[in-house]
Every structure is written in C-alpha cells, then in structure tokens.
mmCIF file of C-alpha atoms in Angstrom:
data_model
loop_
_atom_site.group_PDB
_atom_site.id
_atom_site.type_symbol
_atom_site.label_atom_id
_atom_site.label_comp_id
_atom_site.label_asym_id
_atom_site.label_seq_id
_atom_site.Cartn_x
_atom_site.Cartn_y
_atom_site.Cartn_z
ATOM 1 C CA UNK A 163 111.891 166.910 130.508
ATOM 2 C CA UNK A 164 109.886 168.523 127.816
ATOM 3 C CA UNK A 165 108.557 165.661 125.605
ATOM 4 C CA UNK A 166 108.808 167.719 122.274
ATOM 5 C CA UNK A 167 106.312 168.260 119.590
ATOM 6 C CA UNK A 168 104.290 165.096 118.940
ATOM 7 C CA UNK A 169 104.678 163.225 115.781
ATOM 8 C CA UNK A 170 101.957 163.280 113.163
ATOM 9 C CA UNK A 171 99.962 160.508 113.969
ATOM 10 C CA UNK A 172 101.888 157.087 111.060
ATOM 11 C CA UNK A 173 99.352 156.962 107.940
ATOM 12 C CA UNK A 174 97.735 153.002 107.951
ATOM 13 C CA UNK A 175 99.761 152.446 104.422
ATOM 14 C CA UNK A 176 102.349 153.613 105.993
ATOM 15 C CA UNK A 177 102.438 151.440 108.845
ATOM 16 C CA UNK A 178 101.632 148.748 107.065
ATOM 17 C CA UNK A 179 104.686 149.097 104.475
ATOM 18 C CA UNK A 180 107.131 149.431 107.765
ATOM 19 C CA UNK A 181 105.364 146.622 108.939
ATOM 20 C CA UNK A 182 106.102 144.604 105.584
ATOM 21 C CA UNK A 183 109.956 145.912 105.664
ATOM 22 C CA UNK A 184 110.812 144.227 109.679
ATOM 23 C CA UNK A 185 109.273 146.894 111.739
ATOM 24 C CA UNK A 186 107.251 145.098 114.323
ATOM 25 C CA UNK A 187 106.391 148.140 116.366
ATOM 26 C CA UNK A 188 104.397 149.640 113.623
ATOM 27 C CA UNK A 189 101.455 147.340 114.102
ATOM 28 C CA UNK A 190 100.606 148.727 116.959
ATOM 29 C CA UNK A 191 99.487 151.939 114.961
ATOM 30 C CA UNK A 192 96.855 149.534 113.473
ATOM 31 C CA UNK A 193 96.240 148.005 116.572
ATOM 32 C CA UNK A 194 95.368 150.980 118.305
ATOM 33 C CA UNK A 195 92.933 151.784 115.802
ATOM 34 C CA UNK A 196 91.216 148.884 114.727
ATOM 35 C CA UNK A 197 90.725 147.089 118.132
ATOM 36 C CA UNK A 198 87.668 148.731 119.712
ATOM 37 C CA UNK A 199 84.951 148.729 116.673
ATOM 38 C CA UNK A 200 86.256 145.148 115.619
ATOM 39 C CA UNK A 201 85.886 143.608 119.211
ATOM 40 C CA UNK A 202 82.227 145.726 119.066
ATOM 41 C CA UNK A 203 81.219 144.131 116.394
ATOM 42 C CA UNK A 204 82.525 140.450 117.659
ATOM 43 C CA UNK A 205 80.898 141.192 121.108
ATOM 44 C CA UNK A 206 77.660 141.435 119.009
ATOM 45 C CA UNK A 207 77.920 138.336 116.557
ATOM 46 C CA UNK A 208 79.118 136.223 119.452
ATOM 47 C CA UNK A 209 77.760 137.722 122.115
ATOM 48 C CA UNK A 210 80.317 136.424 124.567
ATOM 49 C CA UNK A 211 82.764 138.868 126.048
ATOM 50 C CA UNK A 212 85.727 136.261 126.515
ATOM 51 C CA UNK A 213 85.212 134.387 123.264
ATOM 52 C CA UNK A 214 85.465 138.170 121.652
ATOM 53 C CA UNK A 215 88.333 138.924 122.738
ATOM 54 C CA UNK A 216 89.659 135.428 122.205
ATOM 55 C CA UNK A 217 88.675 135.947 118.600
ATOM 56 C CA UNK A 218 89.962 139.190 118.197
ATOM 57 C CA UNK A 219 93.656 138.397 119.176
ATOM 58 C CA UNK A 220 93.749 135.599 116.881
ATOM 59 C CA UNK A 221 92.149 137.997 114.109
ATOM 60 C CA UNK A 222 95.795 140.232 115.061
ATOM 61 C CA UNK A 223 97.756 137.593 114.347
ATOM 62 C CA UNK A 224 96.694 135.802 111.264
ATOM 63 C CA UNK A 225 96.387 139.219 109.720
ATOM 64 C CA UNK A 226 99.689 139.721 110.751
ATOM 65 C CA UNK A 227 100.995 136.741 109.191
ATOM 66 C CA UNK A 228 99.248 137.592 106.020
ATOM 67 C CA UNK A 229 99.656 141.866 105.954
ATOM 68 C CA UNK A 230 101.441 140.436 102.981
ATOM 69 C CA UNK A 231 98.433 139.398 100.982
ATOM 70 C CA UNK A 232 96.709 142.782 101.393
ATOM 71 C CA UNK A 233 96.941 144.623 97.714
ATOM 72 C CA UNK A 234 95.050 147.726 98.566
ATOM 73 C CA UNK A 235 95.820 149.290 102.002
ATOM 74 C CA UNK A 236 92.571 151.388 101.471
ATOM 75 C CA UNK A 237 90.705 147.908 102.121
ATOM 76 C CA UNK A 238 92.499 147.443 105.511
ATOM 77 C CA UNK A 239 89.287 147.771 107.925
ATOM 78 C CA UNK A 240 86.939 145.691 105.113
ATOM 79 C CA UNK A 241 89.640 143.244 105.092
ATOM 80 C CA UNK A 242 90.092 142.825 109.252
ATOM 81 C CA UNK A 243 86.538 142.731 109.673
ATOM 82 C CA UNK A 244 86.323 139.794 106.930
ATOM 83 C CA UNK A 245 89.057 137.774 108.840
ATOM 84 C CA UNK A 246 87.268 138.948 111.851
ATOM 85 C CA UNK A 247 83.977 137.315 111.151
ATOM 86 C CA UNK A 248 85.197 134.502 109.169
ATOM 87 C CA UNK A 249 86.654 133.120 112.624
ATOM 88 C CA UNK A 250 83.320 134.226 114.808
ATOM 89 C CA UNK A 251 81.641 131.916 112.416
ATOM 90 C CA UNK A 252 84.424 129.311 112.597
ATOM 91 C CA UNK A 253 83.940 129.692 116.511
ATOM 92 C CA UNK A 254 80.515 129.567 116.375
ATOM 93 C CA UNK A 255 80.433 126.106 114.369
ATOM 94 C CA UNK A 256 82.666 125.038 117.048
ATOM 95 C CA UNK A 257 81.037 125.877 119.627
ATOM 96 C CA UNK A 258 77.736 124.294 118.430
ATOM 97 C CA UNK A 259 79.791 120.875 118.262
ATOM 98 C CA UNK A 260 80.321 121.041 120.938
ATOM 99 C CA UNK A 261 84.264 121.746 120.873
ATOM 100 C CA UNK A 262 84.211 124.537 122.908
ATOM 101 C CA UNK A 263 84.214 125.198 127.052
ATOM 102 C CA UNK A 264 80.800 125.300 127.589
ATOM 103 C CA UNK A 265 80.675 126.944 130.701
ATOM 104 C CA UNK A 266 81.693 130.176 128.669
ATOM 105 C CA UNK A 267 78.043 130.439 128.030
ATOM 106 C CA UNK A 268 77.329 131.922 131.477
ATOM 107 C CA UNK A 269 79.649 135.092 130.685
ATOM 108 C CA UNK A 270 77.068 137.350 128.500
ATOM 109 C CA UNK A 271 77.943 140.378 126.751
ATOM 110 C CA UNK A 272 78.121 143.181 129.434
ATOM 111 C CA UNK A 273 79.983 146.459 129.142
ATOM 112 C CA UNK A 274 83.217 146.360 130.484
ATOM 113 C CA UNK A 275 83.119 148.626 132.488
ATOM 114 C CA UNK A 276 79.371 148.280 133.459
ATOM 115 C CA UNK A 277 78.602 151.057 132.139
ATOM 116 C CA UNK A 278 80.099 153.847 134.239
ATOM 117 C CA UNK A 279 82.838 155.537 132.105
ATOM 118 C CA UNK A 280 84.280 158.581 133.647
ATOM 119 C CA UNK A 281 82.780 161.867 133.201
ATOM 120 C CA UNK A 282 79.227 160.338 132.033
ATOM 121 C CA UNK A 283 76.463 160.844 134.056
ATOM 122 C CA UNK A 284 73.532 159.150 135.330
ATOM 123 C CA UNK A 285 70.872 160.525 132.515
ATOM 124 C CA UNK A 286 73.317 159.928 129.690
ATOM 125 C CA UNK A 287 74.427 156.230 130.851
ATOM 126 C CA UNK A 288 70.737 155.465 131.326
ATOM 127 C CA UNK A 289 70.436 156.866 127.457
ATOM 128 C CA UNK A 290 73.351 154.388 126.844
ATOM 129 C CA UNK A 291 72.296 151.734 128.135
ATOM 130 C CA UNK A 292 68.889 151.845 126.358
ATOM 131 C CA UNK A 293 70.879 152.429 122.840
ATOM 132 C CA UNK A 294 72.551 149.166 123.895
ATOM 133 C CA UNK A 295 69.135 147.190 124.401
ATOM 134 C CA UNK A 296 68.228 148.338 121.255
ATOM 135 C CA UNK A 297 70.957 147.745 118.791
ATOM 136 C CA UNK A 298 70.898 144.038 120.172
ATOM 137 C CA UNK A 299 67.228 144.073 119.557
ATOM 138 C CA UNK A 300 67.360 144.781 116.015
ATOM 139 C CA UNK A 301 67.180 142.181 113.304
ATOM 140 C CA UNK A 302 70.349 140.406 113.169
ATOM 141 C CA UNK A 303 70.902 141.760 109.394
ATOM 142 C CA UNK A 304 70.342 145.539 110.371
ATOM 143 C CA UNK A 305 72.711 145.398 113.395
ATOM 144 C CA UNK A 306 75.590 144.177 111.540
ATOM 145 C CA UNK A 307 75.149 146.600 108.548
ATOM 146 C CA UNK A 308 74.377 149.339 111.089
ATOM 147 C CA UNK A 309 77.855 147.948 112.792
ATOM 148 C CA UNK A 310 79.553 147.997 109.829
ATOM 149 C CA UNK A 311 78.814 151.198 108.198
ATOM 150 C CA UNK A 312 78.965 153.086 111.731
ATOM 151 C CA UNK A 313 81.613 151.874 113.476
ATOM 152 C CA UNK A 314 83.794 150.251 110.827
ATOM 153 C CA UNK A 315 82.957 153.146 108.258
ATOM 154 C CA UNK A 316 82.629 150.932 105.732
ATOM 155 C CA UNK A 317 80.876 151.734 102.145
ATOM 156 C CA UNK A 318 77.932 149.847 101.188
ATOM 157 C CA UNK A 319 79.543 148.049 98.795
ATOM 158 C CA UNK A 320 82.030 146.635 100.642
ATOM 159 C CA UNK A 321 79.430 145.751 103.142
ATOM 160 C CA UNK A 322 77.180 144.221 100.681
ATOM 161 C CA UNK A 323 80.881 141.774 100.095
ATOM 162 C CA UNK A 324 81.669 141.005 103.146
ATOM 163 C CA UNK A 325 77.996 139.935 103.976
ATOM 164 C CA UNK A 326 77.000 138.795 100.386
ATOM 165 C CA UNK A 327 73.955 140.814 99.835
ATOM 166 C CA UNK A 328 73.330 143.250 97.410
ATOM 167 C CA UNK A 329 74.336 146.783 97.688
ATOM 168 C CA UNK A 330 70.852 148.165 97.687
ATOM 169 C CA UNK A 331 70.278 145.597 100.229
ATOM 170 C CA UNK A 332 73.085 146.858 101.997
ATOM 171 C CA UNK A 333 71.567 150.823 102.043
ATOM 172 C CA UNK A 334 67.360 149.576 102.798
ATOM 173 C CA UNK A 335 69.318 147.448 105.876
ATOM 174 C CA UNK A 336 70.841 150.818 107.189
ATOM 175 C CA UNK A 337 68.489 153.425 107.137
ATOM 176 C CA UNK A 338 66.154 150.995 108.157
ATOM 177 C CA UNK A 339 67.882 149.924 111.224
ATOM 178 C CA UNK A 340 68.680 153.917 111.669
ATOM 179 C CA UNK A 341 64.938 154.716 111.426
ATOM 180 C CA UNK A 342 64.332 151.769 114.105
ATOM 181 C CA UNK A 343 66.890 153.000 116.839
ATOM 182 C CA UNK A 344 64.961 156.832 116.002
ATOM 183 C CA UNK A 345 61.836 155.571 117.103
ATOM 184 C CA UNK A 346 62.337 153.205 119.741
ATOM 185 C CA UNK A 347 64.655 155.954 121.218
ATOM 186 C CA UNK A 348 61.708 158.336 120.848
ATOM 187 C CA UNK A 349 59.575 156.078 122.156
ATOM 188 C CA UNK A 350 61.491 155.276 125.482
ATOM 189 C CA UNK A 351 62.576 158.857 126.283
ATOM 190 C CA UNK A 352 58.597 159.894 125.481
ATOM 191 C CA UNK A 353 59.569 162.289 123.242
ATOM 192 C CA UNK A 354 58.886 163.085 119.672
ATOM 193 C CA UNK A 355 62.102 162.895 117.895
ATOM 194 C CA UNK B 252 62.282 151.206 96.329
ATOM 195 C CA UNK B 253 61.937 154.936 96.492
ATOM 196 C CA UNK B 254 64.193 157.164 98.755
ATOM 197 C CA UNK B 255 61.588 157.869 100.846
ATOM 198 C CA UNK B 256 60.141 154.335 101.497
ATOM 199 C CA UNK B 257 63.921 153.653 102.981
ATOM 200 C CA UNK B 258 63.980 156.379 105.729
ATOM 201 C CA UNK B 259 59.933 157.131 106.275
ATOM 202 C CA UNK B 260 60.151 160.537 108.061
ATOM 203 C CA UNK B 261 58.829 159.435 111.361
ATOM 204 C CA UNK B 262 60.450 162.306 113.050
ATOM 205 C CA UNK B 263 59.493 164.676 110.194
ATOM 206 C CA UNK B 264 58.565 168.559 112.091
ATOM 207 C CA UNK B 265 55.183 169.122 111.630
ATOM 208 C CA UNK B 266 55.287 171.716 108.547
ATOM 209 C CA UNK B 267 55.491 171.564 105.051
ATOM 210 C CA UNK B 268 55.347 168.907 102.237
ATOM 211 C CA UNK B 269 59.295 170.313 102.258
ATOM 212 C CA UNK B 270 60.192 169.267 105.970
ATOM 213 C CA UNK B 271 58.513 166.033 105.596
ATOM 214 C CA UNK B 272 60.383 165.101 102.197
ATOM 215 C CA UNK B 273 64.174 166.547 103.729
ATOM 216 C CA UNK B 274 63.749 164.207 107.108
ATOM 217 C CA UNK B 275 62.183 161.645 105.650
ATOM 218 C CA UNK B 276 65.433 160.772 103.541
ATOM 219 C CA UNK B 277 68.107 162.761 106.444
ATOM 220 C CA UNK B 278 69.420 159.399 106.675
ATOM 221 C CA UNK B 279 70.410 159.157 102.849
ATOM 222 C CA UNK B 280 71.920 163.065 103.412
ATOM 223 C CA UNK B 281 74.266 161.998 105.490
ATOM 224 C CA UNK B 282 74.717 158.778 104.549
ATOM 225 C CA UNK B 283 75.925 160.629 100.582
ATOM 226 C CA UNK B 284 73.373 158.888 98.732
ATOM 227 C CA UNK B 285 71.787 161.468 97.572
ATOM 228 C CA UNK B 286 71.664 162.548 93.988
ATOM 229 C CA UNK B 287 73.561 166.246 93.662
ATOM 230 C CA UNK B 288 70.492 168.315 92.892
ATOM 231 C CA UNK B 289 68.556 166.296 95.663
ATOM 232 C CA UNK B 290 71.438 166.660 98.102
ATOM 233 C CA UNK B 291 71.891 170.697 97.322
ATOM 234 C CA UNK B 292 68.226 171.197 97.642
ATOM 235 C CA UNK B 293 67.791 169.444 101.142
ATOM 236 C CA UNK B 294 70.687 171.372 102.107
ATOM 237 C CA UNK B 295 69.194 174.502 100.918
ATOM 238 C CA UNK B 296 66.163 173.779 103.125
ATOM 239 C CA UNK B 297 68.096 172.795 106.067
ATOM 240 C CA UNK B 298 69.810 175.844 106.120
ATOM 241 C CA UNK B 299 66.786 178.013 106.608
ATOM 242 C CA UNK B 300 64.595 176.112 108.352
ATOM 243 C CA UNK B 301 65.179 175.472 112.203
ATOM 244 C CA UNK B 302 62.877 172.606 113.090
ATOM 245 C CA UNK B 303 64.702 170.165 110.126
ATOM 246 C CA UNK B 304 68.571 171.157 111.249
ATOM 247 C CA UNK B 305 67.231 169.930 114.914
ATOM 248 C CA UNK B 306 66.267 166.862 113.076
ATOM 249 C CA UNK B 307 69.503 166.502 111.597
ATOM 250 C CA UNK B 308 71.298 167.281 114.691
ATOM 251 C CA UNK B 309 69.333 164.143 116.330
ATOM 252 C CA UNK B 310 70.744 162.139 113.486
ATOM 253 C CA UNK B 311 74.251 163.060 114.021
ATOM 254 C CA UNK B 312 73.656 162.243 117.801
ATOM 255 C CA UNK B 313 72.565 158.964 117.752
ATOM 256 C CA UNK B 314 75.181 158.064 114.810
ATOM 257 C CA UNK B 315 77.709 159.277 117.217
ATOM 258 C CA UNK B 316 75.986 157.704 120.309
ATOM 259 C CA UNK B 317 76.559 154.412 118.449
ATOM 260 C CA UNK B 318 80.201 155.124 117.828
ATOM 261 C CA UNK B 319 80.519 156.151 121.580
ATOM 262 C CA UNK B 320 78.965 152.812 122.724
ATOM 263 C CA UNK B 321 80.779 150.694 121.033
ATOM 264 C CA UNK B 322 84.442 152.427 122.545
ATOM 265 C CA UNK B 323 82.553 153.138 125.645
ATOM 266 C CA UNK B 324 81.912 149.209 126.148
ATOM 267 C CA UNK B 325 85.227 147.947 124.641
ATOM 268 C CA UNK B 326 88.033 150.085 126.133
ATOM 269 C CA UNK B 327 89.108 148.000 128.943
ATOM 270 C CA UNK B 328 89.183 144.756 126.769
ATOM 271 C CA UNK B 329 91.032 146.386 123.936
ATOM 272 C CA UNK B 330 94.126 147.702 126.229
ATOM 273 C CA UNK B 331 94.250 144.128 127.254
ATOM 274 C CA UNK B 332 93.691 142.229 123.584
ATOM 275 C CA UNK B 333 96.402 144.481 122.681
ATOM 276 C CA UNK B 334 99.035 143.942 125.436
ATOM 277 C CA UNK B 335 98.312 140.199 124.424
ATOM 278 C CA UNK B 336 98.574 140.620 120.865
ATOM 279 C CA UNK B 337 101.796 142.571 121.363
ATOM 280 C CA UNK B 338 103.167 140.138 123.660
ATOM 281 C CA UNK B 339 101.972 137.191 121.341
ATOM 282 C CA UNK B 340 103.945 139.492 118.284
ATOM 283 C CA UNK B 341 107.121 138.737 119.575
ATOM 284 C CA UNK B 342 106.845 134.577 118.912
ATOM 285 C CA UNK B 343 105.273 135.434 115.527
ATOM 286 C CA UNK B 344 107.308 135.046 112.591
ATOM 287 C CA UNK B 345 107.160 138.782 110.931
ATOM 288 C CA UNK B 346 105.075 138.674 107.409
ATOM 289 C CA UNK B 347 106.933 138.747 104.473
ATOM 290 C CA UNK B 348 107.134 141.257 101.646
ATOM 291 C CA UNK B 349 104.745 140.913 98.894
ATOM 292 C CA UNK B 350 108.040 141.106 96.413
ATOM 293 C CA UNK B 351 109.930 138.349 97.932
ATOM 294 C CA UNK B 352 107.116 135.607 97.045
ATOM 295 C CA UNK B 353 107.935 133.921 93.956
ATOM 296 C CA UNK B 354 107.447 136.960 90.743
ATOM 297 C CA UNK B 355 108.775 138.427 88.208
ATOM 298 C CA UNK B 356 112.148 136.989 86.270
ATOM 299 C CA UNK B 357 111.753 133.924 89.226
ATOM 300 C CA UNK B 358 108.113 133.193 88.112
ATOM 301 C CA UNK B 359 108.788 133.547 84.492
ATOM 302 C CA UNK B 360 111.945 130.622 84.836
ATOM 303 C CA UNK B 361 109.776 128.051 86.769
ATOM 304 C CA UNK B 362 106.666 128.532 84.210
ATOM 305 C CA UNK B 363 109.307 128.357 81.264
ATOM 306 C CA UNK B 364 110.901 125.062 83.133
ATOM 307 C CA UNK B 365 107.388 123.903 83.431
ATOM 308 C CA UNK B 366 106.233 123.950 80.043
ATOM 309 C CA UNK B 367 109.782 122.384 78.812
ATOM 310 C CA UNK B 368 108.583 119.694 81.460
ATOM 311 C CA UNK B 369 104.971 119.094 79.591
ATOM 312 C CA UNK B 370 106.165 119.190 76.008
ATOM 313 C CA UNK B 371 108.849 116.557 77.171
ATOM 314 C CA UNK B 372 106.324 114.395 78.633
ATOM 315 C CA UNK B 373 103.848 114.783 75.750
ATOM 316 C CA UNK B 374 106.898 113.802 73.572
ATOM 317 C CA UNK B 375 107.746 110.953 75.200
ATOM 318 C CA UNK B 376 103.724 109.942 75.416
ATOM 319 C CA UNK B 377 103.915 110.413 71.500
ATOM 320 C CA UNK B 378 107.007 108.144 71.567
ATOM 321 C CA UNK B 379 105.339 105.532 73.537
ATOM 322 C CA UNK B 380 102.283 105.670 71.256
ATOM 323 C CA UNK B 381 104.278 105.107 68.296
ATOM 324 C CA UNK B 382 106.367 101.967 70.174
ATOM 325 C CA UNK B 383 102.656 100.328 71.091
ATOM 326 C CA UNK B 384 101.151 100.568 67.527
ATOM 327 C CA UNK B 385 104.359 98.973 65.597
ATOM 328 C CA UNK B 386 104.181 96.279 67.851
ATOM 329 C CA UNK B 387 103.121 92.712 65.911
ATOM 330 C CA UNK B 388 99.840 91.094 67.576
ATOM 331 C CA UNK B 389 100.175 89.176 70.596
ATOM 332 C CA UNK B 390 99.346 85.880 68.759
ATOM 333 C CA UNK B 391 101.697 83.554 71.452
ATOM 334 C CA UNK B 392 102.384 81.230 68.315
ATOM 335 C CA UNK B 393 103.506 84.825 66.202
ATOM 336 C CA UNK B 394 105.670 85.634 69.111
ATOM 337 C CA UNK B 395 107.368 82.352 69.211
ATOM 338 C CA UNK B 396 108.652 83.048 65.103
ATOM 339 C CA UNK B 397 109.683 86.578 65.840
ATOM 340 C CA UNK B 398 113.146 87.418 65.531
ATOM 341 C CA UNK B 399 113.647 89.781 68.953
ATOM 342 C CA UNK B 400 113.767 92.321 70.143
ATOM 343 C CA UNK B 401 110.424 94.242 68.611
ATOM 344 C CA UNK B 402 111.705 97.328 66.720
ATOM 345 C CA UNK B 403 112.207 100.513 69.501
ATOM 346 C CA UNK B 404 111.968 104.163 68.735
ATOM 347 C CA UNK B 405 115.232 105.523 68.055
ATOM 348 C CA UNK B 406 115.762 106.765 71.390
ATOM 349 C CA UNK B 407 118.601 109.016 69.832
ATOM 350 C CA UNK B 408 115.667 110.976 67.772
ATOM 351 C CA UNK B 409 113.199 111.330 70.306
ATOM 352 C CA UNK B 410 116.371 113.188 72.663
ATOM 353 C CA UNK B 411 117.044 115.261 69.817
ATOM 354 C CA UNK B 412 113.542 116.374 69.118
ATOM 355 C CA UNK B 413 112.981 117.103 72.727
ATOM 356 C CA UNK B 414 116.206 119.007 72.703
ATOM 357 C CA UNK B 415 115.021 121.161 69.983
ATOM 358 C CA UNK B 416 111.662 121.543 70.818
ATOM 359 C CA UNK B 417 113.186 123.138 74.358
ATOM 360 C CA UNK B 418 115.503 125.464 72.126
ATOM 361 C CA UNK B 419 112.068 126.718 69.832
ATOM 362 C CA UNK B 420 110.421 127.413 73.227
ATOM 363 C CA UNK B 421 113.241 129.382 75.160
#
C-alpha cells in the first residue's frame, strides 16, 4: 500500500494546544523531540545512566500535568530543561541522604550503545569518544552552558535564568568552554586546529 | 571583557593582524553576538580568505560533533523513556486548559464576594469596638447596682449598614 505524502512535521504550539484540548497523542511530537538533548544533559549533571532516565520520565509527566501553566510555547525547551534540573538536584539531595539505592552508584555514565553507532567508523568513534572525555572534563559551569546553548539551543539569557548567572556570564562560560574543547581536541589529534 | 579576551584565537592561521582578529572571536560569529558592522566585516574576510573559512568550518564541526554525541549516546535510552512515558500517559490525568482555571467573570465574582466578606467583618469588628467601650467599668460592687442587660448595638443598624455597604460595592 502506498503510504501517501507525509504530513508536515505538527508545530510544538501546535501540539501543545491539541495537547491542552484532550489529544493525548500529540505529546509524543514533543516527546520525540525533546528526549535525547534533555536525557544528555541529565546523563551529565547526574552522571548515572539509570537515575537519567529515571529523571527524565518523571520530567514527561509533571510537565504534562502542568503543559497548562506554560504561557509562552516559545519557552517550551527553557522550561523542560528547568523542570528537568530542578528534579536532578532534588535527586541529587536525595541521594546524598542517603534515600536512594545505593548500589546505583556502580552504573556510570557510558554510551548506550558503547559507542558503536551504525555507519561510524573506527577513526571517527575514537574522535567521539575523546569529545566525550572532554566535555566531562570541563568545569562543571562551562559544560552545562556549553549543554545548554548546543544541544538545547537555548539563548544566553535564558541560560543565564535557568542557572542564575548573569548573561555575560552566560556568553565568557561558552566560548570559553568552546575554545577549551578546540584545543584539547587539537592537542590530542596533534594537529594545529 | 573584550571580544577577543572571550574566544583568544588559539587556532588563528598564521597571517595577518585580520585572520588573527576574525578567529579569535569565530565563536561570537556564529554564536550572533557580534555587532552588525563587526559581523559584516568578518564575513567579508571570511569570504576571501581560505585559511579563516577552514577555521570556521572546524567550528561548525565540533558544534555539530557535540550535537551528534549527545543523540549518538542517548538514542537507545530515549526510545525506551518514551515507550515508558507513553505507557505511563495513559494513567495520567490529561492537563487542563489554561481557560478552565478559575478567570475572567468567575474570578471577578469570588474577589467581589471576598471583599463583601472583609468589609462585613471589619463592620462587625467596628460593632464590637463600639459594644466594649460603652461598657461601665468592671467595679464588681458597680455591677451589682446595674440595671441589666448593658446597652447592645442595635443589631438591626449594623445589618442594615452592612447591607448597604454590599449594595455601594457591587
């Protein structure tokens, strides 16, 4: 059976406003989209694969249960990433008393796949693998606003919000953390980049 | 904090004073924080000269290595966070409209009902006032003479200035 032209992939305000009027299937547009750079940036702050995705489902569903509160749809991925973090910490405090399994300690952040998507060769995962090593060796500050504004596309000054620095702050944290990956990168390859 | 300071040009191509000032602040390029004559001039350069547009290619590469990494390592664990969510959906109640949470004419009647409810009570504290001051000291051998009761607020009053304070503010 021919499946037919595709539909044009739902706009998020869209989606979110058929969410809002009973249409549960919609989510899944946001789902889709938002999943991988949130649980990338919970992988980093909690650098636990499990408790990531733990965190990340319940990030789903309390922002499900409150799609309601969002006024501006533009704000959706500063706004998931907020409710995102704000449980990491809550899991974090947690875990520190001493709530939490603590046998979950021994399952470190690895990729999921080790490494070996399809189609990417040797040279290129090795390249991977060292980008990996260094983004978790940056300062903690750095990584998360290099996170933020690469992955979650976010503008500096909803950065600077969600982290409560200053904008400026926001921008020297970036293109420092930028200028650190250059050169390490350089640096390991042997190259002058 | 100058430009440049943020995004030394570590990688600059050995050339001019020109290459060294367009790599050094690549990073603000692409990153739009440029000023508009800054950003049109850079661009200028970077369109004629070979070594800095190799630069900037690097830059795009490793912003889009980062992206890569980050669905590279997650892809497996999203399909499954999002089967779960999904599946978790279905026991959720759905959120409600914005618009159905107490607003508008709704709002207005419960913030006119309470402020009928505060100028009754401050009414009635008045009234209460007034009852305490008019009573005769508390002299046990006084209170034995007095002819009771004590004199009350005329209770009839005080309802009738409450009704028409409620009538001034509807």
């Amino acid at each position: 059976m021919h499946p037919g032209p595709t539909p044009p992939p739902l706009d998020e305000s869209e989606a979110i406003a058929r969410v809002l009027a009973g249409e549960r299937d919609a989510f899944h547009v946001l789902l889709q989209r938002h999943s991988g750079p949130l649980l990338a940036t919970l992988r980093a702050v909690l650098r636990n694969r499990e408790d990531a995705r733990e965190v990340l489902q319940e990030t789903w569903l309390r922002a499900y249960r409150n799609l309601d509160r969002l006024r501006e749809p533009a704000r959706l991925r500063a706004w998931l990433v907020s409710i995102a973090l704000n449980l990491a910490r809550a899991h974090h405090r947690r875990a520190r008393d001493g709530e939490l399994d603590s046998g979950r300690d021994g399952d470190p952040v690895a990729p999921a796949d080790g490494g070996r998507g399809a189609g990417v060769d040797l040279e290129e995962r090795e390249d991977l693998a060292r980008l990996r090593e260094l983004m978790a060796s940056l300062p903690a500050r750095q990584r998360e606003v290099v996170d933020l504004r690469v992955n979650h596309e976010l503008s500096h000054s909803e950065i600077a919000e969600l982290l409560g620095i200053s904008e400026a702050a926001s921008r020297a944290n970036y293109y420092q953390g930028l200028q650190r990956l250059k050169q390490s990168m350089g640096a390991a390859l042997g190259t002058q980049t | 904090m100058t430009n440049e300071n943020l995004d030394p040009g570590a990688d600059a191509p050995r050339a001019g004073a020109a290459c060294e000032r367009v790599v050094g602040r690549l990073a603000l390029q692409v990153d739009g924080a440029l000023a508009p004559l800054d950003a049109a001039r850079d661009g200028g350069h970077l369109e004629s000269c070979g070594p800095c547009r190799q630069a900037l290619a690097r830059h795009l590469a490793l912003l889009s290595s980062l992206r890569g990494l980050s669905q590279r390592d997650t892809a497996r664990d999203v399909e499954q966070v999002v089967a779960a969510v999904r599946a978790r959906l279905d026991r959720t109640p759905p959120p409600r409209r914005a618009a159905a949470r107490v607003s508008g004419p709704a709002r207005a009647t419960r913030r006119r009902a309470l402020g009928l409810a505060a100028a009754a009570a401050a009414v009635l504290l008045l009234a209460a006032l007034e009852a305490w001051t008019s009573l005769p000291d508390l002299d046990p051998a006084r209170l034995a003479r007095l002819d009771w009761p004590v004199e009350l607020p005329n209770w009839s009053e005080v309802v009738r200035g409450l009704e028409s304070l409620a009538r001034r503010i509807s």
